[in-house]
């Protein structure tokens, strides 16, 4: 669907040269929700603006549906942009226009007849959950409602791709979740490819299929969201994962080992369906061991749940070994032995 090769953007001033995007390669599949995450200054917003040439690339290739975006002339680019919707952090609505007039604006620009335009606007207002608010003005709306108008406007021309540049960062957590749920619904109903730019890992966790991590204009890590959460390689990725999972576990581990100084201590890594297994109760029934959950956290991604539990096992050594062996051989839960008492 989208193929990006060698993409580069250099900003030049009188005294300095800044490489905002540095020879970036990326493939995004048709119909997926793809996240791009990075801290401020990583180059992610410049990257997304290069995709529809709101910023002109210095070098590189951008292909959408085998159409080379970087080679289009002005008229061809105007037509191509109708297939690339975009929503922004600060909504960018026309304050003197009503909701329906804001949504209709790109259709007016495209020369769509009024009857057809009105029908499309009505469909979009229902889709984004704003029925009954058609004649309101942006100043009369909440932040979440304004972003729903922005989404409807971006969908007006039936785009194939939706670009979201920090679309939820100005919203409170509850409103953020409702907007993310709306994007998932749109993705499923319309088969739309969504590229989501953010600095918040919980946004990636909640709706994205795959993610690329940007730092200093480069993609330093990418993959399925669940895999990146489970096995972050780069320091910047680990920091983002800590936003969701917390970073106190290793600091607390020594204290746990000192406080619970008897028995074996294991860490269980749950992935996907295994996170929903009643494993602890199964072990207690099957083996003559006492189990004490010392610490744990489980969270959800689009591909399923994952998380960790730190468990103390007390009892006969042979029974403990059998219990650990059962987990290792009979389930998809990964076992890490932290303390093994013989």
Coordinates of C-alpha atoms in Angstrom, one line a residue:
X1 CA 0.0 0.0 0.0
X2 CA 2.6 2.6 1.1
X3 CA 6.3 2.1 0.4
X4 CA 8.8 4.7 1.6
X5 CA 12.5 4.5 0.6
X6 CA 15.4 6.8 1.5
X7 CA 13.1 9.6 2.7
X8 CA 15.0 12.6 3.8
X9 CA 14.1 16.1 4.8
X10 CA 16.7 18.8 5.5
X11 CA 15.9 22.3 6.8
X12 CA 18.5 24.9 6.1
X13 CA 18.9 28.2 7.9
X14 CA 21.5 31.0 7.5
X15 CA 23.6 29.4 10.3
X16 CA 22.6 25.8 10.5
X17 CA 21.4 22.6 8.7
X18 CA 18.9 20.4 10.4
X19 CA 18.1 16.9 9.2
X20 CA 14.5 16.2 10.5
X21 CA 14.0 12.9 8.6
X22 CA 17.1 10.9 7.8
X23 CA 17.0 8.3 5.0
X24 CA 13.9 6.6 6.3
X25 CA 12.7 3.2 4.9
X26 CA 9.2 1.9 5.7
X27 CA 6.4 -0.3 4.3
X28 CA 2.9 0.1 5.6
X29 CA 0.3 -2.5 4.7
X30 CA -3.1 -1.9 3.2
X31 CA -5.8 -1.5 5.9
X32 CA -3.6 -1.5 9.0
X33 CA -3.4 1.0 11.8
X34 CA 0.3 1.9 11.9
X35 CA 1.8 3.9 14.7
X36 CA 4.8 6.1 14.6
X37 CA 6.1 7.1 18.1
X38 CA 8.9 9.4 19.2
X39 CA 9.7 12.2 21.6
X40 CA 9.5 15.9 20.6
X41 CA 12.1 16.6 17.9
X42 CA 12.3 13.0 16.7
X43 CA 11.0 14.0 13.3
X44 CA 7.7 12.2 13.3
X45 CA 5.4 15.2 12.5
X46 CA 7.8 16.2 9.6
X47 CA 7.6 12.6 8.4
X48 CA 3.8 12.5 8.3
X49 CA 3.7 15.9 6.5
X50 CA 6.0 14.5 3.8
X51 CA 3.6 11.8 3.0
X52 CA 1.1 14.3 1.4
X53 CA 3.8 16.8 0.5
X54 CA 2.8 19.5 3.0
X55 CA 6.5 19.4 3.4
X56 CA 8.6 18.8 0.3
X57 CA 11.1 15.9 0.7
X58 CA 14.8 16.6 0.1
X59 CA 15.4 13.1 -1.1
X60 CA 13.6 9.7 -1.4
X61 CA 10.6 8.0 -2.7
X62 CA 7.0 7.8 -1.4
X63 CA 4.6 5.4 -3.2
X64 CA 1.0 5.1 -2.3
X65 CA -0.9 2.5 -4.3
X66 CA 2.1 2.4 -6.7
X67 CA 1.7 6.2 -7.3
X68 CA 5.0 8.1 -6.8
X69 CA 3.9 11.1 -4.7
X70 CA 7.2 12.9 -5.0
X71 CA 6.9 13.1 -8.8
X72 CA 3.4 14.6 -9.1
X73 CA 2.9 18.0 -10.5
X74 CA 0.7 20.6 -8.7
X75 CA -2.6 19.4 -10.3
X76 CA -1.8 15.7 -9.9
X77 CA -0.9 16.4 -6.2
X78 CA -4.2 18.2 -5.6
X79 CA -6.1 15.1 -6.8
X80 CA -3.8 12.7 -4.9
X81 CA -4.4 14.6 -1.7
X82 CA -8.1 13.8 -2.0
X83 CA -7.2 10.2 -1.3
X84 CA -5.1 11.2 1.8
X85 CA -7.1 12.6 4.7
X86 CA -5.4 14.3 7.6
X87 CA -6.4 15.2 11.1
X88 CA -4.4 17.5 13.4
X89 CA -3.7 18.0 17.1
X90 CA -5.5 21.4 17.2
X91 CA -8.4 20.5 14.9
X92 CA -7.8 23.3 12.4
X93 CA -11.6 24.0 12.0
X94 CA -13.1 27.0 10.3
X95 CA -14.6 28.9 13.2
X96 CA -17.1 30.9 11.2
X97 CA -18.7 27.7 9.7
X98 CA -21.1 25.2 11.3
X99 CA -20.2 21.6 11.7
X100 CA -21.9 20.5 8.5
X101 CA -20.2 23.4 6.6
X102 CA -16.8 22.4 7.9
X103 CA -17.3 18.8 6.8
X104 CA -18.6 20.0 3.4
X105 CA -15.7 22.3 2.7
X106 CA -13.3 19.8 1.0
X107 CA -16.3 18.6 -1.1
X108 CA -16.9 22.2 -2.2
X109 CA -13.2 22.5 -3.2
X110 CA -13.5 19.2 -5.1
X111 CA -16.5 20.5 -7.0
X112 CA -19.0 18.0 -5.7
X113 CA -22.6 18.9 -6.5
X114 CA -24.7 20.2 -3.5
X115 CA -27.2 17.4 -3.4
X116 CA -24.4 14.8 -3.3
X117 CA -22.4 16.9 -0.9
X118 CA -25.3 17.2 1.5
X119 CA -25.9 13.4 1.5
X120 CA -22.2 12.7 2.2
X121 CA -22.1 15.2 5.0
X122 CA -25.1 13.6 6.6
X123 CA -23.5 10.1 6.4
X124 CA -20.3 11.4 8.0
X125 CA -22.1 13.2 10.8
X126 CA -23.8 9.9 11.7
X127 CA -20.5 8.0 11.4
X128 CA -18.6 10.2 13.9
X129 CA -21.5 10.4 16.3
X130 CA -22.5 14.1 16.0
X131 CA -26.2 13.7 14.8
X132 CA -28.2 16.6 16.1
X133 CA -25.2 19.0 16.2
X134 CA -25.1 19.8 12.5
X135 CA -25.7 23.5 13.0
X136 CA -23.4 24.1 15.9
X137 CA -20.2 26.1 15.6
X138 CA -16.8 24.9 16.7
X139 CA -16.9 27.3 19.7
X140 CA -19.9 25.4 21.0
X141 CA -18.2 22.1 21.0
X142 CA -16.0 20.1 23.4
X143 CA -12.5 19.1 22.3
X144 CA -13.6 15.6 21.5
X145 CA -16.5 16.8 19.4
X146 CA -14.1 19.2 17.5
X147 CA -11.9 16.3 16.7
X148 CA -14.8 14.2 15.5
X149 CA -15.6 17.1 13.1
X150 CA -11.9 17.0 12.0
X151 CA -12.2 13.3 11.4
X152 CA -15.4 13.6 9.4
X153 CA -13.9 16.4 7.3
X154 CA -10.8 14.2 6.6
X155 CA -13.1 11.4 5.4
X156 CA -15.2 13.6 3.1
X157 CA -13.5 12.6 -0.1
X158 CA -13.4 8.9 0.7
X159 CA -9.6 8.8 1.2
X160 CA -7.6 5.5 1.2
X161 CA -5.2 6.8 3.8
X162 CA -5.9 8.8 7.0
X163 CA -2.9 10.6 8.6
X164 CA -3.3 11.5 12.3
X165 CA -0.7 13.9 13.6
X166 CA -0.9 13.9 17.5
X167 CA -4.7 13.7 17.1
X168 CA -5.4 12.9 20.7
X169 CA -2.6 14.8 22.6
X170 CA -4.8 17.8 23.3
X171 CA -7.6 15.6 24.8
X172 CA -8.3 14.2 28.3
X173 CA -7.8 10.4 28.8
X174 CA -11.5 9.6 28.6
X175 CA -12.0 11.6 25.4
X176 CA -8.8 10.2 24.0
X177 CA -10.2 6.6 24.4
X178 CA -13.5 7.6 22.7
X179 CA -11.6 9.0 19.7
X180 CA -9.3 6.0 19.5
X181 CA -12.4 3.7 19.5
X182 CA -13.9 5.8 16.7
X183 CA -10.7 5.4 14.6
X184 CA -10.8 1.6 15.1
X185 CA -14.4 1.6 14.1
X186 CA -13.6 3.6 10.9
X187 CA -10.7 1.4 10.1
X188 CA -12.9 -1.7 10.3
X189 CA -15.9 -0.3 8.5
X190 CA -14.1 1.5 5.7
X191 CA -10.9 -0.6 5.4
X192 CA -9.0 2.6 5.7
X193 CA -5.2 2.6 6.3
X194 CA -4.4 4.8 9.3
X195 CA -1.0 6.2 10.1
X196 CA -1.0 7.5 13.7
X197 CA 1.7 9.9 15.0
X198 CA 2.0 10.1 18.7
X199 CA 4.4 10.4 21.7
X200 CA 2.1 8.4 23.9
X201 CA 2.6 4.6 24.1
X202 CA -0.8 3.9 25.5
X203 CA -2.3 5.2 22.2
X204 CA -0.1 2.7 20.3
X205 CA -1.0 -0.1 22.7
X206 CA -4.7 0.5 22.3
X207 CA -5.3 0.5 18.6
X208 CA -2.1 0.0 16.5
X209 CA -1.2 -3.2 14.7
X210 CA 2.4 -2.3 14.1
X211 CA 4.7 0.5 15.3
X212 CA 7.9 2.3 14.3
X213 CA 10.0 4.2 16.9
X214 CA 11.7 7.4 15.7
X215 CA 14.7 9.1 17.2
X216 CA 16.8 11.8 15.6
X217 CA 15.0 11.5 12.3
X218 CA 15.6 7.7 12.0
X219 CA 13.5 4.7 12.7
X220 CA 15.4 2.8 15.4
X221 CA 13.0 0.0 16.0
X222 CA 9.8 -1.4 14.4
X223 CA 7.5 -4.4 14.4
X224 CA 4.2 -5.8 15.7
X225 CA 3.1 -3.8 18.8
X226 CA 3.0 -6.9 21.0
X227 CA 6.5 -8.0 20.0
X228 CA 7.9 -4.5 20.6
X229 CA 6.2 -4.3 24.0
X230 CA 7.6 -7.7 25.0
X231 CA 11.1 -7.3 23.6
X232 CA 12.0 -3.6 23.3
X233 CA 15.6 -3.4 22.1
X234 CA 16.5 0.3 22.1
X235 CA 16.7 2.6 25.1
X236 CA 14.1 5.0 23.7
X237 CA 11.6 2.1 23.1
X238 CA 12.1 0.8 26.7
X239 CA 11.2 4.2 28.0
X240 CA 8.0 4.3 25.9
X241 CA 7.1 0.8 27.2
X242 CA 7.6 2.0 30.7
X243 CA 4.9 4.6 30.1
X244 CA 2.4 1.8 30.1
X245 CA 4.0 -1.0 32.2
X246 CA 5.8 1.1 34.8
X247 CA 9.5 0.9 35.6
X248 CA 9.5 0.0 39.3
X249 CA 9.6 -3.8 38.9
X250 CA 13.3 -4.2 38.8
X251 CA 13.8 -1.7 41.5
X252 CA 11.3 -3.6 43.7
X253 CA 12.8 -7.0 43.0
X254 CA 15.6 -6.9 45.5
X255 CA 13.2 -5.8 48.1
X256 CA 10.8 -8.6 47.3
X257 CA 13.6 -11.2 47.5
X258 CA 14.6 -9.9 50.9
X259 CA 11.1 -9.7 52.2
X260 CA 10.0 -13.1 50.9
X261 CA 13.2 -15.0 51.7
X262 CA 11.8 -18.6 51.5
X263 CA 10.9 -20.8 48.6
X264 CA 11.4 -20.3 44.9
X265 CA 10.6 -17.1 43.1
X266 CA 9.6 -17.1 39.4
X267 CA 8.5 -14.5 36.9
X268 CA 5.8 -15.5 34.4
X269 CA 5.5 -13.8 31.1
X270 CA 2.0 -14.0 29.7
X271 CA 1.3 -13.4 26.0
X272 CA -2.0 -13.3 24.0
X273 CA -4.5 -16.0 25.1
X274 CA -2.2 -17.3 27.9
X275 CA -2.9 -14.1 29.8
X276 CA -6.4 -15.2 30.3
X277 CA -5.6 -18.7 31.5
X278 CA -6.4 -19.6 35.2
X279 CA -2.9 -20.8 35.6
X280 CA -2.4 -20.1 39.3
X281 CA -5.5 -22.0 40.3
X282 CA -4.6 -24.9 38.0
X283 CA -1.2 -25.2 39.7
X284 CA -2.6 -25.1 43.2
X285 CA -5.1 -27.9 42.3
X286 CA -2.6 -30.1 40.4
X287 CA 0.5 -29.8 42.7
X288 CA 1.1 -29.7 46.4
X289 CA 2.5 -26.2 46.4
X290 CA 1.5 -22.9 47.9
X291 CA 1.6 -19.9 45.5
X292 CA 1.9 -16.3 46.5
X293 CA 1.5 -13.6 43.9
X294 CA 4.0 -10.9 44.8
X295 CA 3.7 -8.5 41.9
X296 CA 2.1 -8.3 38.5
X297 CA 0.6 -6.3 35.7
X298 CA -1.4 -7.3 32.6
X299 CA -2.4 -4.9 29.8
X300 CA -4.1 -5.2 26.4
X301 CA -2.9 -4.6 22.8
X302 CA -4.7 -5.2 19.5
X303 CA -3.1 -8.6 19.3
X304 CA -4.2 -9.6 22.8
X305 CA -3.1 -9.3 26.4
X306 CA 0.4 -9.5 27.8
X307 CA 2.1 -8.9 31.1
X308 CA 4.1 -10.4 34.0
X309 CA 3.5 -12.0 37.4
X310 CA 6.2 -12.6 40.0
X311 CA 5.2 -15.6 42.1
X312 CA 6.6 -17.3 45.2
X313 CA 6.3 -21.1 45.3
X314 CA 6.5 -22.9 48.7
X315 CA 6.5 -26.6 49.3
X316 CA 8.4 -29.7 48.5
X317 CA 11.3 -29.2 46.1
X318 CA 10.1 -32.0 43.8
X319 CA 6.6 -30.6 43.7
X320 CA 7.9 -27.1 42.9
X321 CA 10.1 -28.5 40.1
X322 CA 7.0 -30.4 38.7
X323 CA 4.9 -27.2 38.8
X324 CA 7.6 -25.2 37.0
X325 CA 8.1 -27.9 34.4
X326 CA 4.3 -28.0 33.8
X327 CA 4.2 -24.3 33.1
X328 CA 7.2 -24.6 30.8
X329 CA 6.0 -27.7 28.8
X330 CA 2.2 -27.4 28.9
X331 CA 1.4 -23.7 28.5
X332 CA 2.5 -20.8 26.3
X333 CA 3.6 -18.8 29.4
X334 CA 7.3 -18.1 29.6
X335 CA 9.0 -18.9 32.9
X336 CA 12.0 -17.0 34.3
X337 CA 13.5 -18.5 37.5
X338 CA 14.6 -15.6 39.7
X339 CA 15.4 -17.7 42.8
X340 CA 15.8 -21.4 42.9
X341 CA 16.1 -23.0 46.3
X342 CA 17.4 -26.5 46.4

